[in-house]
Amino acid sequence: MILRTLAVAGLATLIAAAPAQAKPKPVSPPPKSSWSKVDPSLFGMHVSTLSAGKDFPGKLGGVRLWDTGVRWDQIEKQQGQFDWDRLDEAVATAERSGATEIMYVLGSTPEWAAKYVRPDTYYYGGGTASEPAKLSYWRDWVRAVATRYKGRITSYQIWNEANLASFYAPERPKHWKRMALLTDIAADEIRAIDRKAQIVSASSTVIQGKKFASESFFFRYLRSIANRKVKLDAISVHLYPWTTKGPGGGNPSDRLEGLEMARTVVNKVGLSKVPIWDTEVNYGNRRDNGHDEEVFGPKVGSAYLARTYIDSLRYDVTKVFWYAWESQVMGISTTAPVSGNVLMPGTAFFTLEDWLAGARWGTCSDQRVTVCSLKRSGERQYVLFAPLGKTRTVKLPRAKFDVREVCTLDGECERIKARQVRVKASPGPARSVSCSYGRRTNEVDGGTSGRGPAGPTDGGVGEDGQPGAVRPARPGTRWRGGAPDLGERCAPLGLRGALGPDRDEEGCLRLGSAGSRRGSR
């Protein structure tokens, strides 16, 4: 028997029956399509404590080793003298946590190897943002890393955010050509040692301006890569929404606009067949960087995180590395700063990973809500997204959706009543749901799955229901920068998402019958 499941993005609540004057309209599964397996490495994360040997509190699909104390300048402080201890520990801990993708970033330059030393302007001081004074220094370093971690580090990224002067300084004209040369050299050296390792471009943030497709570092660098005929296995972008509000100043729909801009450049330079990876992403800002502070409550954070990974599936971003597990510098935190307890966005990460990793992804159709198809262990399942800024009650015809129960990103499950589910942006009482999908069995009751402790339940809800009217999560917390633009404007390519105007979006549901849940962690 084919078992079927449904997932709904947006707060979904159960209702006994809708009033006659508000009879919900039915939705249908999307049309038939081919299926592609969801690689578990889609679910990447930055985890700084890996280099200290601290085990990750769940399964880690992929990890990007950055801000873990293992940069080039931290390993080879003197020419030819390597301190591998922290990188050894990070790789071993990532492997122990189940990571199938271990990415290492090859920059930044040690002071002894730097052409320029600018301790006051380079982000990490010393010569870290400088190009190497001699190409032989770079060759020797790349060769040493690839030799030591052959068969263990699965991909090498050339540089971090090379479009920003604090990470790669434009000390001379056409510095993008120099970065393309470093990429070419690294690709040759790594493939001579470890042919299975993947070569990932230097990453670039996508600053959403009118000239991004013609004058940005990203465009010029990739054009130089194409001219040199460098073979890349992936093109890296950092899709923090970078709008007029600054880095992180947007929502998941803004992220997709950045993706569309990046893809325009990739196509323009003739690299459309190279996969795109999002190797850093988050939303909001807590840094003292001249931009407004914007902090999201755990409900919004859970929804944004879930939407990020689901959007990536829909729009062919094959790997995503959330920044970061223990970090408190962006607007969404997955763990508490002192205790390290897993917060709601962290729980959402694990639950979404449980639902999707190893499943087969189909296609989506935009109806009253967007419906996406999924297969897992012989079951037909679905993911639903509500339109931006809308609350929609939908009917699930039994002949089309053979589901019995709704489960949320926090692992809680309830039985569906009257074949109806309300998908909305406003929170339900004492409920912290973020993403859901469903499945059918013959049982009625069963245990719940999830991860705890969940941390605080403050939601960053607009008290008057309007953007920008945001309630502090706790005394002393200031919410600045206003709410994201989450009105009727839809995302590129017609995407719909669980992102309502009240800024308390609560993600997805899982619909099915009790007893058929995946095992708890």
Short mmCIF file of C-alpha atoms in Angstrom, two decimals:
data_model
loop_
_atom_site.label_atom_id
_atom_site.label_comp_id
_atom_site.label_asym_id
_atom_site.label_seq_id
_atom_site.Cartn_x
_atom_site.Cartn_y
_atom_site.Cartn_z
CA MET A 1 0.00 0.00 0.00
CA ILE A 2 1.24 3.51 -0.81
CA LEU A 3 1.32 5.64 2.30
CA ARG A 4 0.94 9.35 1.91
CA THR A 5 2.18 12.30 3.91
CA LEU A 6 1.66 16.05 3.87
CA ALA A 7 3.87 18.88 5.09
CA VAL A 8 2.59 22.42 5.49
CA ALA A 9 4.78 25.50 5.80
CA GLY A 10 3.05 28.13 7.85
CA LEU A 11 1.43 27.73 11.22
CA ALA A 12 -1.11 25.01 10.76
CA THR A 13 -3.75 24.43 13.39
CA LEU A 14 -6.47 21.84 13.61
CA ILE A 15 -10.08 22.90 13.42
CA ALA A 16 -13.19 20.83 14.01
CA ALA A 17 -15.16 22.49 11.24
CA ALA A 18 -15.22 25.79 9.42
CA PRO A 19 -18.33 28.00 9.44
CA ALA A 20 -20.56 27.55 6.42
CA GLN A 21 -19.77 31.01 5.13
CA ALA A 22 -16.04 30.21 5.22
CA LYS A 23 -16.01 26.73 3.77
CA PRO A 24 -12.39 25.82 3.05
CA LYS A 25 -11.41 25.01 -0.48
CA PRO A 26 -9.63 21.74 -1.28
CA VAL A 27 -6.06 21.46 -2.49
CA SER A 28 -4.61 18.84 -4.80
CA PRO A 29 -1.28 17.09 -5.10
CA PRO A 30 1.13 18.54 -7.67
CA PRO A 31 1.42 16.88 -11.09
CA LYS A 32 3.58 13.83 -11.57
CA SER A 33 7.28 14.47 -11.95
CA SER A 34 10.67 12.86 -11.74
CA TRP A 35 12.13 12.37 -8.27
CA SER A 36 15.52 13.38 -6.96
CA LYS A 37 17.07 12.13 -3.74
CA VAL A 38 17.59 14.68 -0.98
CA ASP A 39 21.27 14.35 -0.12
CA PRO A 40 21.70 14.51 3.69
CA SER A 41 24.63 16.87 3.11
CA LEU A 42 22.09 19.54 2.11
CA PHE A 43 21.75 20.11 5.85
CA GLY A 44 25.06 21.82 6.53
CA MET A 45 26.03 23.82 9.59
CA HIS A 46 28.92 25.84 11.02
CA VAL A 47 29.96 24.40 14.39
CA SER A 48 32.86 26.18 16.06
CA THR A 49 33.32 23.67 18.89
CA LEU A 50 34.14 20.76 16.59
CA SER A 51 37.80 21.74 16.80
CA ALA A 52 37.58 21.35 20.59
CA GLY A 53 36.29 17.80 20.19
CA LYS A 54 32.76 18.61 21.34
CA ASP A 55 30.28 16.25 19.73
CA PHE A 56 27.39 17.78 17.82
CA PRO A 57 24.06 17.05 19.60
CA GLY A 58 22.54 15.33 16.59
CA LYS A 59 23.32 14.13 13.11
CA LEU A 60 25.38 16.56 11.07
CA GLY A 61 24.75 16.32 7.34
CA GLY A 62 27.56 18.67 6.37
CA VAL A 63 29.93 21.10 8.01
CA ARG A 64 31.93 24.07 6.80
CA LEU A 65 35.11 24.48 8.80
CA TRP A 66 35.23 28.23 9.23
CA ASP A 67 35.51 30.25 12.45
CA THR A 68 36.72 27.10 14.18
CA GLY A 69 40.30 28.20 14.80
CA VAL A 70 41.67 26.32 11.81
CA ARG A 71 42.50 28.99 9.23
CA TRP A 72 45.79 28.87 7.33
CA ASP A 73 47.22 31.69 9.46
CA GLN A 74 46.28 29.73 12.59
CA ILE A 75 47.88 26.47 11.43
CA GLU A 76 51.08 27.58 9.67
CA LYS A 77 52.20 30.47 11.86
CA GLN A 78 55.79 29.93 10.77
CA GLN A 79 56.73 28.78 7.29
CA GLY A 80 56.79 25.01 7.10
CA GLN A 81 55.74 24.54 10.75
CA PHE A 82 52.20 23.19 11.00
CA ASP A 83 50.00 22.84 14.04
CA TRP A 84 47.34 20.42 12.87
CA ASP A 85 45.83 19.58 16.26
CA ARG A 86 42.64 21.64 16.02
CA LEU A 87 41.95 20.73 12.40
CA ASP A 88 42.57 17.06 13.17
CA GLU A 89 40.05 17.30 15.99
CA ALA A 90 37.49 19.17 13.89
CA VAL A 91 37.60 16.62 11.07
CA ALA A 92 37.43 13.66 13.45
CA THR A 93 34.51 15.15 15.38
CA ALA A 94 32.63 15.96 12.17
CA GLU A 95 33.10 12.39 11.00
CA ARG A 96 31.91 11.08 14.35
CA SER A 97 28.80 13.27 14.05
CA GLY A 98 27.92 11.67 10.71
CA ALA A 99 28.89 14.49 8.37
CA THR A 100 29.12 13.29 4.78
CA GLU A 101 30.29 16.71 3.59
CA ILE A 102 33.32 18.30 5.27
CA MET A 103 34.30 21.57 3.63
CA TYR A 104 37.55 23.36 4.45
CA VAL A 105 38.27 27.00 3.56
CA LEU A 106 41.88 27.41 2.38
CA GLY A 107 42.42 31.14 3.16
CA SER A 108 43.49 33.32 5.14
CA THR A 109 47.15 34.26 4.63
CA PRO A 110 49.68 34.05 7.50
CA GLU A 111 51.62 37.23 8.12
CA TRP A 112 54.93 35.67 7.06
CA ALA A 113 53.40 34.72 3.67
CA ALA A 114 51.43 37.92 3.05
CA LYS A 115 52.22 40.46 0.38
CA TYR A 116 50.56 43.11 2.54
CA VAL A 117 50.04 43.38 6.31
CA ARG A 118 47.13 45.51 7.50
CA PRO A 119 46.31 44.58 11.12
CA ASP A 120 43.88 47.47 11.50
CA THR A 121 41.79 46.86 8.39
CA TYR A 122 41.86 43.12 7.77
CA TYR A 123 39.06 41.35 9.63
CA TYR A 124 41.37 38.83 11.25
CA GLY A 125 44.35 41.18 11.42
CA GLY A 126 47.91 40.57 10.27
CA GLY A 127 48.08 39.67 6.59
CA THR A 128 44.96 37.53 6.52
CA ALA A 129 43.20 39.42 3.70
CA SER A 130 46.32 39.73 1.59
CA GLU A 131 47.20 37.62 -1.40
CA PRO A 132 50.30 35.47 -0.80
CA ALA A 133 53.57 37.24 -1.55
CA LYS A 134 54.72 34.22 -3.56
CA LEU A 135 52.56 31.70 -5.36
CA SER A 136 54.87 28.95 -4.07
CA TYR A 137 53.64 29.68 -0.52
CA TRP A 138 50.09 29.00 -1.67
CA ARG A 139 51.04 25.84 -3.56
CA ASP A 140 52.92 24.43 -0.60
CA TRP A 141 50.06 25.14 1.78
CA VAL A 142 47.37 23.63 -0.47
CA ARG A 143 49.51 20.58 -1.08
CA ALA A 144 50.11 20.07 2.65
CA VAL A 145 46.40 20.20 3.54
CA ALA A 146 45.27 17.98 0.69
CA THR A 147 47.93 15.39 1.51
CA ARG A 148 47.09 15.21 5.22
CA TYR A 149 43.32 14.99 4.78
CA LYS A 150 43.06 12.97 1.59
CA GLY A 151 39.78 11.06 1.61
CA ARG A 152 38.50 12.90 4.69
CA ILE A 153 37.97 16.53 3.74
CA THR A 154 35.47 16.23 0.90
CA SER A 155 35.60 19.75 -0.53
CA TYR A 156 37.94 22.73 -0.51
CA GLN A 157 36.69 26.29 -0.76
CA ILE A 158 39.32 28.67 -2.05
CA TRP A 159 38.57 31.74 0.08
CA ASN A 160 35.93 33.23 2.33
CA GLU A 161 33.89 36.19 1.02
CA ALA A 162 36.54 37.31 -1.42
CA ASN A 163 34.32 40.18 -2.59
CA LEU A 164 34.78 41.96 0.77
CA ALA A 165 37.99 43.90 1.40
CA SER A 166 38.12 42.79 5.03
CA PHE A 167 38.66 39.21 3.82
CA TYR A 168 40.41 39.73 0.48
CA ALA A 169 41.81 43.21 0.03
CA PRO A 170 41.94 44.84 -3.42
CA GLU A 171 45.49 46.15 -3.05
CA ARG A 172 46.02 46.23 -6.79
CA PRO A 173 43.82 46.44 -9.89
CA LYS A 174 41.92 43.39 -11.13
CA HIS A 175 42.40 41.44 -7.92
CA TRP A 176 39.65 39.08 -9.06
CA LYS A 177 42.05 37.76 -11.67
CA ARG A 178 44.53 37.00 -8.90
CA MET A 179 41.85 35.07 -7.02
CA ALA A 180 41.05 33.13 -10.19
CA LEU A 181 44.76 32.26 -10.44
CA LEU A 182 44.80 31.06 -6.82
CA THR A 183 41.71 28.97 -7.62
CA ASP A 184 43.38 27.45 -10.66
CA ILE A 185 46.53 26.55 -8.70
CA ALA A 186 44.57 25.04 -5.82
CA ALA A 187 42.42 22.96 -8.17
CA ASP A 188 45.50 21.51 -9.87
CA GLU A 189 47.29 20.74 -6.61
CA ILE A 190 44.29 19.16 -4.88
CA ARG A 191 43.25 17.01 -7.83
CA ALA A 192 46.81 15.72 -8.20
CA ILE A 193 46.56 14.41 -4.63
CA ASP A 194 42.86 13.67 -3.99
CA ARG A 195 40.82 13.25 -7.14
CA LYS A 196 37.60 12.75 -5.18
CA ALA A 197 37.81 16.08 -3.38
CA GLN A 198 35.58 18.82 -4.79
CA ILE A 199 36.80 22.29 -5.69
CA VAL A 200 34.50 25.11 -4.58
CA SER A 201 34.91 28.68 -5.74
CA ALA A 202 35.86 31.49 -3.41
CA SER A 203 32.62 32.54 -1.76
CA SER A 204 30.95 35.87 -2.38
CA THR A 205 28.12 37.66 -0.68
CA VAL A 206 25.33 38.78 -3.01
CA ILE A 207 24.92 42.52 -2.48
CA GLN A 208 21.66 43.24 -4.26
CA GLY A 209 22.50 46.24 -6.41
CA LYS A 210 21.74 47.17 -10.01
CA LYS A 211 25.28 46.46 -11.22
CA PHE A 212 25.75 43.10 -9.55
CA ALA A 213 25.44 41.24 -12.86
CA SER A 214 27.99 43.40 -14.65
CA GLU A 215 30.46 44.99 -12.25
CA SER A 216 30.52 42.90 -9.07
CA PHE A 217 33.53 40.95 -7.90
CA PHE A 218 31.42 37.80 -8.26
CA PHE A 219 30.82 38.44 -11.96
CA ARG A 220 34.42 39.40 -12.71
CA TYR A 221 35.87 36.51 -10.72
CA LEU A 222 33.65 33.90 -12.37
CA ARG A 223 34.33 35.40 -15.78
CA SER A 224 38.06 35.01 -15.07
CA ILE A 225 37.44 31.43 -13.91
CA ALA A 226 35.66 30.69 -17.18
CA ASN A 227 38.40 32.33 -19.24
CA ARG A 228 41.06 30.26 -17.47
CA LYS A 229 38.90 27.14 -17.99
CA VAL A 230 39.15 26.23 -14.32
CA LYS A 231 36.98 23.23 -13.52
CA LEU A 232 34.80 23.97 -10.52
CA ASP A 233 32.63 21.41 -8.75
CA ALA A 234 30.52 24.10 -7.07
CA ILE A 235 30.03 27.85 -7.06
CA SER A 236 29.72 29.36 -3.60
CA VAL A 237 27.53 32.27 -2.61
CA HIS A 238 26.56 33.62 0.79
CA LEU A 239 22.87 34.34 0.56
CA TYR A 240 22.43 36.42 3.68
CA PRO A 241 19.80 38.75 2.28
CA TRP A 242 21.93 41.84 1.57
CA THR A 243 19.48 44.56 0.69
CA THR A 244 19.52 48.28 1.44
CA LYS A 245 19.22 47.30 5.11
CA GLY A 246 22.65 45.69 5.01
CA PRO A 247 23.84 42.08 5.45
CA GLY A 248 21.12 39.85 6.86
CA GLY A 249 18.55 42.62 6.43
CA GLY A 250 15.80 40.66 4.75
CA ASN A 251 13.70 37.51 4.77
CA PRO A 252 13.77 34.20 2.90
CA SER A 253 12.05 35.75 -0.11
CA ASP A 254 14.82 38.35 -0.28
CA ARG A 255 17.30 35.49 -0.13
CA LEU A 256 15.71 34.03 -3.25
CA GLU A 257 16.06 37.35 -5.03
CA GLY A 258 19.78 37.17 -4.24
CA LEU A 259 19.89 33.63 -5.57
CA GLU A 260 18.23 34.74 -8.79
CA MET A 261 20.84 37.48 -9.20
CA ALA A 262 23.67 35.03 -8.59
CA ARG A 263 22.22 32.57 -11.07
CA THR A 264 21.97 35.32 -13.68
CA VAL A 265 25.73 35.89 -13.33
CA VAL A 266 26.51 32.17 -13.42
CA ASN A 267 24.52 31.76 -16.62
CA LYS A 268 26.03 34.89 -18.14
CA VAL A 269 29.60 33.61 -17.79
CA GLY A 270 28.74 30.16 -19.14
CA LEU A 271 28.90 28.17 -15.88
CA SER A 272 25.23 27.22 -15.65
CA LYS A 273 26.04 23.51 -15.28
CA VAL A 274 28.04 24.07 -12.09
CA PRO A 275 25.97 23.55 -8.90
CA ILE A 276 25.38 26.49 -6.56
CA TRP A 277 26.06 26.08 -2.84
CA ASP A 278 24.97 28.52 -0.16
CA THR A 279 27.90 28.26 2.21
CA GLU A 280 26.74 30.85 4.77
CA VAL A 281 23.25 32.05 5.56
CA ASN A 282 21.26 33.55 8.43
CA TYR A 283 19.00 36.57 8.91
CA GLY A 284 19.08 39.73 10.99
CA ASN A 285 22.05 41.26 12.77
CA ARG A 286 23.53 41.55 16.26
CA ARG A 287 26.95 42.83 15.22
CA ASP A 288 28.30 46.30 15.81
CA ASN A 289 28.87 46.89 12.11
CA GLY A 290 27.07 50.14 11.41
CA HIS A 291 23.81 48.45 10.44
CA ASP A 292 20.65 48.28 12.50
CA GLU A 293 20.28 45.48 14.99
CA GLU A 294 17.55 43.00 14.09
CA VAL A 295 16.87 39.97 16.27
CA PHE A 296 14.22 37.34 15.55
CA GLY A 297 12.37 35.34 18.17
CA PRO A 298 12.57 31.55 18.11
CA LYS A 299 9.27 31.08 16.26
CA VAL A 300 10.28 33.33 13.41
CA GLY A 301 13.78 31.89 13.48
CA SER A 302 12.42 28.35 13.15
CA ALA A 303 10.27 29.34 10.19
CA TYR A 304 13.10 31.20 8.44
CA LEU A 305 15.50 28.31 8.92
CA ALA A 306 13.01 25.73 7.64
CA ARG A 307 12.04 27.90 4.69
CA THR A 308 15.73 28.33 3.78
CA TYR A 309 16.36 24.61 3.38
CA ILE A 310 13.03 23.91 1.65
CA ASP A 311 13.53 26.81 -0.76
CA SER A 312 16.96 25.42 -1.56
CA LEU A 313 15.42 22.09 -2.51
CA ARG A 314 12.92 23.80 -4.75
CA TYR A 315 15.45 26.02 -6.50
CA ASP A 316 18.41 23.68 -6.86
CA VAL A 317 20.78 24.95 -4.21
CA THR A 318 22.35 21.61 -3.44
CA LYS A 319 24.12 22.43 -0.16
CA VAL A 320 23.35 24.94 2.58
CA PHE A 321 25.54 25.75 5.58
CA TRP A 322 23.65 27.64 8.28
CA TYR A 323 25.72 30.17 10.24
CA ALA A 324 26.07 29.09 12.97
CA TRP A 325 25.29 26.54 15.66
CA GLU A 326 26.71 28.32 18.71
CA SER A 327 27.01 31.82 17.29
CA GLN A 328 24.99 34.77 18.60
CA VAL A 329 26.13 37.38 16.05
CA MET A 330 23.25 37.07 13.60
CA GLY A 331 19.52 37.50 14.19
CA ILE A 332 18.59 33.83 14.60
CA SER A 333 20.15 31.61 17.25
CA THR A 334 19.93 27.83 17.33
CA THR A 335 21.37 27.51 20.85
CA ALA A 336 21.25 29.54 24.07
CA PRO A 337 24.34 31.70 24.65
CA VAL A 338 25.23 30.53 28.17
CA SER A 339 23.74 27.08 28.69
CA GLY A 340 24.12 25.92 25.10
CA ASN A 341 20.62 24.45 25.24
CA VAL A 342 19.01 23.82 21.87
CA LEU A 343 16.47 26.52 21.02
CA MET A 344 13.46 26.19 18.75
CA PRO A 345 15.36 26.98 15.52
CA GLY A 346 17.88 24.25 16.43
CA THR A 347 15.05 21.80 17.05
CA ALA A 348 13.57 22.83 13.69
CA PHE A 349 16.89 22.01 12.02
CA PHE A 350 16.93 18.48 13.43
CA THR A 351 13.26 17.82 12.71
CA LEU A 352 13.49 19.05 9.13
CA GLU A 353 16.60 16.94 8.64
CA ASP A 354 14.67 13.90 9.91
CA TRP A 355 11.85 14.54 7.49
CA LEU A 356 13.78 15.29 4.34
CA ALA A 357 17.28 13.76 4.41
CA GLY A 358 17.30 10.67 2.18
CA ALA A 359 13.78 11.31 0.88
CA ARG A 360 12.93 11.85 -2.78
CA TRP A 361 11.82 15.31 -3.80
CA GLY A 362 9.30 15.82 -6.57
CA THR A 363 7.72 19.06 -7.76
CA CYS A 364 5.50 21.88 -6.50
CA SER A 365 2.29 23.55 -7.64
CA ASP A 366 0.89 26.91 -6.52
CA GLN A 367 -2.75 26.71 -5.47
CA ARG A 368 -4.38 28.39 -2.48
CA VAL A 369 -1.25 27.10 -0.87
CA THR A 370 1.82 25.75 -2.61
CA VAL A 371 1.91 21.96 -2.55
CA CYS A 372 5.19 20.06 -3.03
CA SER A 373 5.54 16.30 -3.38
CA LEU A 374 7.88 14.01 -1.48
CA LYS A 375 8.50 10.27 -1.18
CA ARG A 376 10.00 8.53 1.79
CA SER A 377 10.17 4.80 2.57
CA GLY A 378 7.42 4.00 0.10
CA GLU A 379 5.16 6.80 1.36
CA ARG A 380 3.84 9.64 -0.75
CA GLN A 381 4.19 12.86 1.22
CA TYR A 382 3.59 16.54 0.61
CA VAL A 383 4.91 19.91 1.74
CA LEU A 384 2.55 22.91 1.76
CA PHE A 385 3.36 26.63 1.88
CA ALA A 386 0.84 29.36 2.57
CA PRO A 387 0.96 32.52 0.43
CA LEU A 388 2.87 35.45 1.87
CA GLY A 389 0.86 37.43 4.36
CA LYS A 390 -2.18 35.14 4.23
CA THR A 391 -4.03 32.76 6.54
CA ARG A 392 -5.64 29.94 4.63
CA THR A 393 -7.77 27.04 5.76
CA VAL A 394 -7.51 24.17 3.31
CA LYS A 395 -9.41 20.94 2.96
CA LEU A 396 -7.51 17.71 2.40
CA PRO A 397 -9.74 15.44 0.28
CA ARG A 398 -9.42 11.91 1.58
CA ALA A 399 -9.16 10.49 -1.93
CA LYS A 400 -6.10 12.64 -2.60
CA PHE A 401 -4.43 13.06 0.80
CA ASP A 402 -4.73 9.91 2.89
CA VAL A 403 -3.40 11.51 6.06
CA ARG A 404 -4.58 11.31 9.66
CA GLU A 405 -2.32 13.46 11.80
CA VAL A 406 -0.46 16.75 11.86
CA CYS A 407 3.05 16.97 13.34
CA THR A 408 5.06 20.15 13.80
CA LEU A 409 8.73 21.11 13.71
CA ASP A 410 8.91 20.80 17.47
CA GLY A 411 7.93 17.14 17.12
CA GLU A 412 4.38 17.45 18.49
CA CYS A 413 1.61 15.59 16.65
CA GLU A 414 -2.19 15.81 16.70
CA ARG A 415 -5.00 14.08 14.89
CA ILE A 416 -6.62 15.93 11.99
CA LYS A 417 -10.31 16.76 12.39
CA ALA A 418 -12.83 17.25 9.61
CA ARG A 419 -10.07 16.91 7.00
CA GLN A 420 -9.21 20.59 7.52
CA VAL A 421 -6.01 22.41 8.40
CA ARG A 422 -5.59 26.13 8.91
CA VAL A 423 -2.26 27.50 7.72
CA LYS A 424 -1.58 30.96 9.10
CA ALA A 425 1.10 33.38 10.20
CA SER A 426 -0.18 34.18 13.67
CA PRO A 427 0.76 31.80 16.51
CA GLY A 428 -1.59 29.41 18.20
CA PRO A 429 -1.85 29.57 21.99
CA ALA A 430 1.16 27.96 23.68
CA ARG A 431 2.07 26.33 20.40
CA SER A 432 5.48 26.62 18.75
CA VAL A 433 5.10 24.99 15.39
CA SER A 434 7.24 25.59 12.39
CA CYS A 435 7.05 22.95 9.74
CA SER A 436 4.93 19.92 9.24
CA TYR A 437 4.31 16.95 7.14
CA GLY A 438 2.13 13.91 7.44
CA ARG A 439 1.92 10.20 6.98
CA ARG A 440 -0.70 7.48 7.27
CA THR A 441 -0.85 4.34 9.42
CA ASN A 442 -3.65 2.39 11.03
CA GLU A 443 -2.82 3.43 14.60
CA VAL A 444 -4.44 6.34 16.39
CA ASP A 445 -2.09 7.18 19.24
CA GLY A 446 1.64 7.25 19.70
CA GLY A 447 4.55 9.13 21.16
CA THR A 448 5.96 12.36 19.86
CA SER A 449 9.37 13.05 18.46
CA GLY A 450 11.55 16.08 18.80
CA ARG A 451 14.51 17.53 20.62
CA GLY A 452 14.79 19.56 23.78
CA PRO A 453 15.16 21.50 25.83
CA ALA A 454 13.48 23.96 23.52
CA GLY A 455 14.57 27.16 25.22
CA PRO A 456 12.50 30.34 25.52
CA THR A 457 9.16 30.69 23.80
CA ASP A 458 9.14 34.40 23.10
CA GLY A 459 8.13 34.89 19.52
CA GLY A 460 8.96 38.39 18.38
CA VAL A 461 5.30 38.88 17.57
CA GLY A 462 3.99 42.21 16.34
CA GLU A 463 1.65 43.21 19.16
CA ASP A 464 -0.55 45.26 16.91
CA GLY A 465 -0.23 42.83 14.04
CA GLN A 466 1.75 45.26 11.93
CA PRO A 467 5.32 45.04 10.61
CA GLY A 468 7.78 46.73 12.90
CA ALA A 469 5.64 46.51 16.04
CA VAL A 470 7.80 43.92 17.72
CA ARG A 471 7.65 42.79 21.32
CA PRO A 472 11.01 42.35 23.10
CA ALA A 473 11.84 38.76 23.91
CA ARG A 474 13.05 39.61 27.39
CA PRO A 475 13.94 42.70 29.42
CA GLY A 476 16.90 44.52 27.93
CA THR A 477 16.45 43.17 24.40
CA ARG A 478 16.03 45.88 21.76
CA TRP A 479 14.42 45.02 18.45
CA ARG A 480 15.59 47.43 15.82
CA GLY A 481 15.56 47.75 12.08
CA GLY A 482 11.84 47.13 11.66
CA ALA A 483 10.17 44.02 10.38
CA PRO A 484 10.97 42.47 7.01
CA ASP A 485 8.82 43.33 4.05
CA LEU A 486 6.48 40.35 4.13
CA GLY A 487 3.47 41.71 2.36
CA GLU A 488 1.79 40.52 -0.78
CA ARG A 489 4.96 40.59 -2.86
CA CYS A 490 5.82 37.03 -3.82
CA ALA A 491 9.30 35.61 -4.09
CA PRO A 492 11.01 35.11 -7.46
CA LEU A 493 9.74 32.25 -9.60
CA GLY A 494 6.33 32.36 -7.95
CA LEU A 495 7.45 30.91 -4.62
CA ARG A 496 4.96 31.03 -1.78
CA GLY A 497 6.02 30.69 1.82
CA ALA A 498 4.93 30.71 5.44
CA LEU A 499 5.95 34.30 5.97
CA GLY A 500 3.10 36.47 7.13
CA PRO A 501 3.15 40.20 7.85
CA ASP A 502 3.02 39.88 11.62
CA ARG A 503 6.52 38.52 11.75
CA ASP A 504 5.47 35.55 13.84
CA GLU A 505 5.59 33.01 11.04
CA GLU A 506 5.51 29.52 12.40
CA GLY A 507 6.47 27.28 9.57
CA CYS A 508 5.34 23.82 8.57
CA LEU A 509 3.24 20.86 9.65
CA ARG A 510 3.52 17.16 9.24
CA LEU A 511 0.25 15.40 8.57
CA GLY A 512 -0.29 11.69 9.03
CA SER A 513 -1.56 9.20 11.56
CA ALA A 514 -0.15 8.53 15.01
CA GLY A 515 2.24 5.68 15.42
CA SER A 516 3.96 6.20 12.10
CA ARG A 517 6.39 8.85 13.32
CA ARG A 518 10.07 8.64 12.76
CA GLY A 519 11.93 7.71 15.89
CA SER A 520 12.82 10.46 18.30
CA ARG A 521 16.41 11.47 18.70
#
